[in-house]
Coordinates of N, CA and C in Angstrom, one line a residue:
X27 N 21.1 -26.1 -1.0 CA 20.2 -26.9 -0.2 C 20.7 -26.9 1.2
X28 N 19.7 -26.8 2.4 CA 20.1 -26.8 3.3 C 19.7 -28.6 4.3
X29 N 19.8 -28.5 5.8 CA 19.1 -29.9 5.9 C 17.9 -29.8 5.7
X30 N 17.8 -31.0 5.4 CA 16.1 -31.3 5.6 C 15.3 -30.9 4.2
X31 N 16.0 -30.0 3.5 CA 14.9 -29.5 1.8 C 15.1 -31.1 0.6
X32 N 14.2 -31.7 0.9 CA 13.7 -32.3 -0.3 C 14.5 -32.0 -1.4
X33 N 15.3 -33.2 -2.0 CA 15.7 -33.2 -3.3 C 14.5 -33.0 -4.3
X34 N 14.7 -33.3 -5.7 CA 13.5 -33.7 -6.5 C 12.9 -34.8 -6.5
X35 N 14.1 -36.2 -6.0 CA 13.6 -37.4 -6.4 C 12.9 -38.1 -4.7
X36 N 13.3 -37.3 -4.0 CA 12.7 -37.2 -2.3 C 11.8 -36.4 -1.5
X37 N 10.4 -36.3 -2.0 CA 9.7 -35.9 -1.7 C 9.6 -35.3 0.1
X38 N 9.7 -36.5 0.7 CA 9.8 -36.4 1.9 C 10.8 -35.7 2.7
X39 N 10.8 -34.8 3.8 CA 12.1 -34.6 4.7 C 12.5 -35.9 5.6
X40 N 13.7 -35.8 5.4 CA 14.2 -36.9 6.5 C 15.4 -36.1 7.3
X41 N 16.2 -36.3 7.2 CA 17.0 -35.7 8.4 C 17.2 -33.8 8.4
X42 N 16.4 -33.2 9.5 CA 16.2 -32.0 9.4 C 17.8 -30.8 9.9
X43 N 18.6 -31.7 10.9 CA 19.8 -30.4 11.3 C 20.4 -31.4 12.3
X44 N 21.3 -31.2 12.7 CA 21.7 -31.9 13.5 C 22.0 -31.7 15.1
X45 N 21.4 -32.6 15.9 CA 20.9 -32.8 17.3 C 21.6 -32.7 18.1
X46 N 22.7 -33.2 17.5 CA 23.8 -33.6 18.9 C 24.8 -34.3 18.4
X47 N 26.4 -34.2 19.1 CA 27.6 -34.9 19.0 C 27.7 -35.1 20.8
X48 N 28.0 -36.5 20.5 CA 27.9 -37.5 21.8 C 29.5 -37.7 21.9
X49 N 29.9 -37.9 22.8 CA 31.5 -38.4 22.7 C 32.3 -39.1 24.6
X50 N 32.7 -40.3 24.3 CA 32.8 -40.5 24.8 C 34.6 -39.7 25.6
X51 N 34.6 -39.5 27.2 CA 35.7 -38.8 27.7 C 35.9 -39.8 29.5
X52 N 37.2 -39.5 29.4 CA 37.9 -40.3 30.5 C 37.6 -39.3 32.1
X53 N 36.9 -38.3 31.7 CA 36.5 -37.3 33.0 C 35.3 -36.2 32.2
X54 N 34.1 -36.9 31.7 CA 33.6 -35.4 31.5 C 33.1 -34.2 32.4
X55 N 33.1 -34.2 33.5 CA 33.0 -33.2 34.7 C 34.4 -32.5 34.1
X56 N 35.4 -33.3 34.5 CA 36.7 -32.0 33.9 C 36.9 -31.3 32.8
X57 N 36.4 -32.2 32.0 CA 36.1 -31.6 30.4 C 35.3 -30.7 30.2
X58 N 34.3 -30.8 30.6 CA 33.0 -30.2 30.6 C 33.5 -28.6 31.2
X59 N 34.4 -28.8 32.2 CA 34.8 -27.5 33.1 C 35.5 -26.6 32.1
X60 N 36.9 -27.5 31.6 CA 37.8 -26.8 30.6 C 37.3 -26.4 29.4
X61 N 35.9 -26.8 28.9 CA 35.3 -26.2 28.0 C 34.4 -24.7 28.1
X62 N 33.7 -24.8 29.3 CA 33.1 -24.0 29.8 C 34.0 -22.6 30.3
X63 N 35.5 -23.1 31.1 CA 36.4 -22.0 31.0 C 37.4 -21.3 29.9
X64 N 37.6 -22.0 29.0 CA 38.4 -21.9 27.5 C 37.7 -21.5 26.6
X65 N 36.3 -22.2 26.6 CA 35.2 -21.7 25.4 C 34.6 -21.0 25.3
X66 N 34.1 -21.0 26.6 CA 32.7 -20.2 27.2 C 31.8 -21.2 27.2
X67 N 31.7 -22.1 26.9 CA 30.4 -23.1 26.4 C 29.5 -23.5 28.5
X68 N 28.2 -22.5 28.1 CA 27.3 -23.0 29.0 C 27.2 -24.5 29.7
X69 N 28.2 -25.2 30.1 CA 27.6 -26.4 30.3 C 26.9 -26.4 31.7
X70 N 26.8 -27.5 32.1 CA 25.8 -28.3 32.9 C 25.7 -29.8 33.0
X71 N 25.3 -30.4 33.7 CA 24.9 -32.0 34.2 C 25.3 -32.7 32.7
X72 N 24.7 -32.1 32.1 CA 24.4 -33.1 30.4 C 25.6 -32.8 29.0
X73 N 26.0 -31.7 29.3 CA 26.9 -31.1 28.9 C 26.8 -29.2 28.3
X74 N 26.5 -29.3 27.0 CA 26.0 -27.8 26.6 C 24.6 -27.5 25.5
X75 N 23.8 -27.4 25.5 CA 22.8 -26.9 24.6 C 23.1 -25.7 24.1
X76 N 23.0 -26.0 22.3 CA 23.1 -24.7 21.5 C 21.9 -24.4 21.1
X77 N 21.5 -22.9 21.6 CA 20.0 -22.6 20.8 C 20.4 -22.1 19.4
X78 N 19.5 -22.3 18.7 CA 19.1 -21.7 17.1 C 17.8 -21.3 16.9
X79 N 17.3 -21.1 15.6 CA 16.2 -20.7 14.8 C 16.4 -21.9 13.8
X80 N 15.4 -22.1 14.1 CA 15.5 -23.6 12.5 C 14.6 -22.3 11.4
X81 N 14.3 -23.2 10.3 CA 13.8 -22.3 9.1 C 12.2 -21.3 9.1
X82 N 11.7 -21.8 10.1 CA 10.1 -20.9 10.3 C 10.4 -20.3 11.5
X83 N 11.6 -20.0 12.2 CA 11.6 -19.0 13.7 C 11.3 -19.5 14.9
X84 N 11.3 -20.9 14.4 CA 11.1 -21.9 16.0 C 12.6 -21.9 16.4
X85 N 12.5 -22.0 17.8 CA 13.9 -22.3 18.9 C 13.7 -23.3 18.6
X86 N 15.3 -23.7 18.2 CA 15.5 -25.4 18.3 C 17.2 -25.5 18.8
X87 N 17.0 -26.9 19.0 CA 18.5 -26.7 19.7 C 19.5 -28.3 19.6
X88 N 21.2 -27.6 19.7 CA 21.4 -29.1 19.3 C 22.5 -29.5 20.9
X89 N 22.7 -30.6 20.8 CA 23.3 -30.8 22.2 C 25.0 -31.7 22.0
X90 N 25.8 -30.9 23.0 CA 27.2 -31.6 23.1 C 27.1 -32.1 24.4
X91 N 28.0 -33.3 24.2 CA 27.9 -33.6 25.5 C 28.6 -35.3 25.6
X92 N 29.7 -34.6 26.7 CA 30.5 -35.6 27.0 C 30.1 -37.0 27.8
X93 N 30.2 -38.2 27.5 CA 29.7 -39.4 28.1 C 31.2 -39.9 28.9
X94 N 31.0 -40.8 30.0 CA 31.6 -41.6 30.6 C 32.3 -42.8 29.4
X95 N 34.0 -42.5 29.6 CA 34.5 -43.6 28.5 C 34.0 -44.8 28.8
X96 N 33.7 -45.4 29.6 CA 32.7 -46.7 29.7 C 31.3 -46.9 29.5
X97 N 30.7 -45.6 28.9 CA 29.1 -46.0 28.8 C 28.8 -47.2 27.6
X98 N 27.8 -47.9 27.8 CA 27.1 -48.7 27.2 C 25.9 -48.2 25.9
X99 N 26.1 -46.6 25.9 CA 25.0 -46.3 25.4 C 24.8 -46.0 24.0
X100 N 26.4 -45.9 23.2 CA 26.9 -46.3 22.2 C 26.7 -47.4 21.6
X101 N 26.5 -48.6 22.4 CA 26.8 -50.0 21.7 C 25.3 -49.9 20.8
X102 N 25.9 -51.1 19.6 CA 27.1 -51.8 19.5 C 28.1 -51.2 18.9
X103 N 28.1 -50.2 18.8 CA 29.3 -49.4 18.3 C 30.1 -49.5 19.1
X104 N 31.5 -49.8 18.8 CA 32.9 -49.1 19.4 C 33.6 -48.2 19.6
X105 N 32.9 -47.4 18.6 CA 33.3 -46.1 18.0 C 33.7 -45.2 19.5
X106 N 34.2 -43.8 19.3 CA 34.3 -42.9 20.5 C 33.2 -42.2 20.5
X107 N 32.5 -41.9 19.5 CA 31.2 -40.8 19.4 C 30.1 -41.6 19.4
X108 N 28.8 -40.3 19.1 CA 27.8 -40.9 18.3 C 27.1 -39.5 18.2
X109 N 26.9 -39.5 16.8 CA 25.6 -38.6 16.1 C 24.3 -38.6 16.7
X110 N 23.7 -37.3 17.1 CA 22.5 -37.6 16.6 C 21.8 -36.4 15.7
X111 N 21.4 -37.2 15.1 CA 20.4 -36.3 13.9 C 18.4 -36.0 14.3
X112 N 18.4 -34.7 14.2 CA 17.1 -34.1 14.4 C 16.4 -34.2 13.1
X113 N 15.1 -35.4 13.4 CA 14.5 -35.6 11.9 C 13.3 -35.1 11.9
X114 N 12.6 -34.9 10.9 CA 11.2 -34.7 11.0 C 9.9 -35.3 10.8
X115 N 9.6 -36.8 10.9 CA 9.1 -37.9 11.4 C 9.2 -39.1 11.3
X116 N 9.7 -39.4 12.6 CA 10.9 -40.2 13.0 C 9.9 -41.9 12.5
X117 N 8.5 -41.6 13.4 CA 7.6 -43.2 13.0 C 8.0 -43.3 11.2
X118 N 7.8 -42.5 10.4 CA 7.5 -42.2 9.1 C 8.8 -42.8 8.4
X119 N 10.1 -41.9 8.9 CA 11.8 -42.2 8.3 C 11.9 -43.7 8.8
X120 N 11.3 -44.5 10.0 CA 12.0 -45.7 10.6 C 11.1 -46.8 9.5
X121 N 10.0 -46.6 8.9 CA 9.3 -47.7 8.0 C 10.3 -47.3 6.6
X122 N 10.6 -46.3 6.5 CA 11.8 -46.8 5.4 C 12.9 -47.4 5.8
X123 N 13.8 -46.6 6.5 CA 14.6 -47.3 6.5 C 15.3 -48.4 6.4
X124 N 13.4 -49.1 7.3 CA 13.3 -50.8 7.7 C 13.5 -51.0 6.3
X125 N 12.3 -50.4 5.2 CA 12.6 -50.4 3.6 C 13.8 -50.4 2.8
X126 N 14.7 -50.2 3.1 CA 16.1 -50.2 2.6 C 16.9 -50.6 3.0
X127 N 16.6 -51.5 4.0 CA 17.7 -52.3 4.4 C 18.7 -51.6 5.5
X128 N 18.2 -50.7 6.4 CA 19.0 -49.9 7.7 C 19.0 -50.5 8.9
X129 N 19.8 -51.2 9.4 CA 20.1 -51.9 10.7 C 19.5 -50.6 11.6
X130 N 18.5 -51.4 12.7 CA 18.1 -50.6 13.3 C 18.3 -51.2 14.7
X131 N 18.8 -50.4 15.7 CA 18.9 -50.9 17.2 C 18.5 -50.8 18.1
X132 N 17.4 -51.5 18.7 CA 16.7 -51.3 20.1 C 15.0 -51.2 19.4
X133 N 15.1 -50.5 20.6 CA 13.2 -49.9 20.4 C 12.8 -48.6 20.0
X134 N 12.3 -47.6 19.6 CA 12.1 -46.4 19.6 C 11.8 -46.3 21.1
X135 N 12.1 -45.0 21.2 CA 11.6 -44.6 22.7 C 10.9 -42.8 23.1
X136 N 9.9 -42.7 23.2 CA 9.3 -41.3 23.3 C 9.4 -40.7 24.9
X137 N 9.7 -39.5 25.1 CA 9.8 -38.6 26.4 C 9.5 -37.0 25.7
X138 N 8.7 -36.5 27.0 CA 8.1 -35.0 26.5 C 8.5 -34.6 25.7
X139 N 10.3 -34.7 25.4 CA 11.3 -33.8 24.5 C 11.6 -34.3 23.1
X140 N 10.6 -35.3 23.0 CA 11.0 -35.9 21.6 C 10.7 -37.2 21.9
X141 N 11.1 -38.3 20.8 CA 11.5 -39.5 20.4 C 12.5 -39.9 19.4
X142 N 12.6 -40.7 19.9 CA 14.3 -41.4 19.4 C 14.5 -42.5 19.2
X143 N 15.2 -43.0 18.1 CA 15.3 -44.5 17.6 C 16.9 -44.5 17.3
X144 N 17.7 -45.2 16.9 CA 18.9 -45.9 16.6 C 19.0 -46.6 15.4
X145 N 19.6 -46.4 14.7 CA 20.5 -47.2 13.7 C 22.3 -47.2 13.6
X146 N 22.9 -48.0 12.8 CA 24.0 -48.2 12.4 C 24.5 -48.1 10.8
X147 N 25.1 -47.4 10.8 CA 25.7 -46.9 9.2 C 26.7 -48.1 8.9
X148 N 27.0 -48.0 7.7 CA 28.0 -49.6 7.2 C 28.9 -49.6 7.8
X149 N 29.6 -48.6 8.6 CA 31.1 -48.8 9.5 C 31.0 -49.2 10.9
X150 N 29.8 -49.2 10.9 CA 29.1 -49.7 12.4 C 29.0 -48.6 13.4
X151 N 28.9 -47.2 13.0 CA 28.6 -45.8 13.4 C 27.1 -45.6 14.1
X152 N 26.7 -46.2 15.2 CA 25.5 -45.6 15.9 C 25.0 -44.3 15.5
X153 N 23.7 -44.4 14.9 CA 23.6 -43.0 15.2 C 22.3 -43.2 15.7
X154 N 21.7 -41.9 16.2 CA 20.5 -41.6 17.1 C 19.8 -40.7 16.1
X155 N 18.7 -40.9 16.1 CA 17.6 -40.3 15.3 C 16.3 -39.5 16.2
X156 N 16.4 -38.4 16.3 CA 15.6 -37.8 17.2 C 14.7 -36.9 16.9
X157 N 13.4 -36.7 16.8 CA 12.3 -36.0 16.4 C 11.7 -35.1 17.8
X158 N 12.6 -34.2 18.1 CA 12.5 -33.1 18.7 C 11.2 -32.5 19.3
X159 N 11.2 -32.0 20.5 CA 10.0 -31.0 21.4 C 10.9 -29.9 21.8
X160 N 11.4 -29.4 21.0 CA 12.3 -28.3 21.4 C 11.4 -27.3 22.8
X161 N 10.6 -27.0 22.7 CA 10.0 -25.9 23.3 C 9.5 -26.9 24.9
X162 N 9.9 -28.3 25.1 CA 9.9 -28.8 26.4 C 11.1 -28.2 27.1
X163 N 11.7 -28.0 26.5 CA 13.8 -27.1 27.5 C 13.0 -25.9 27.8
X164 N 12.3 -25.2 26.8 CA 12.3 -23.7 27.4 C 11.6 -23.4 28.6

């Protein structure tokens, strides 16, 4: 099974591949550098975009990228990271969730490139839920 393929008892897709590892760093400009010279990794302002092929031959893409150790954008997590997961409809997965009892944080919020909503896992793990426009980057 790969992401996103429906069990038998889950008709629906919910989380399709994964979007992005967020992480917070005490200099990401330097980091960002030493990755780009060590790794190779393309970065830029936001950090690095990995392109792929998701399963029908669309470009899709997932994102690294270092945050400022003081951002707020994490909360209420304390955590150092945060996930985000690329789903396949996000209005659709957020009425369950609410269904099952998933602490959800903030507002949804839509931009050309997708929309995005928030929850927290029982360890208090932020994650970001993001229903992708891949072909807005290209």
């Amino acid at each position: 099974m790969y992401f996103g393929e429906p069990e038998d008892n889950e008709p629906e897709k919910r989380v399709t591949g994964v979007g992005g590892f967020f992480f917070k760093s005490e200099d990401p400009s330097k980091l960002k550098d030493w990755y780009k010279k060590h790794l190779g990794l393309n970065t830029d302002d936001y950090g690095c975009t990995f392109w792929w092929m998701d399963d029908k031959g669309n470009k899709a893409s997932t994102q690294w990228s270092p945050f400022k150790s003081d951002t707020k954008y994490f909360e209420p997590s304390q955590k150092q990271f945060m996930q985000n997961f690329r789903v396949h409809n996000l209005d659709g997965l957020l009425v369950k969730l609410k269904e099952e009892g998933v602490t959800l944080v903030g507002e949804p919020e839509a931009y050309d490139y997708g929309k995005f909503a928030w929850i927290v896992d029982p360890e208090g793990n932020k994650i970001e839920l993001w229903e992708p426009v891949d072909k807005a980057f290209l």
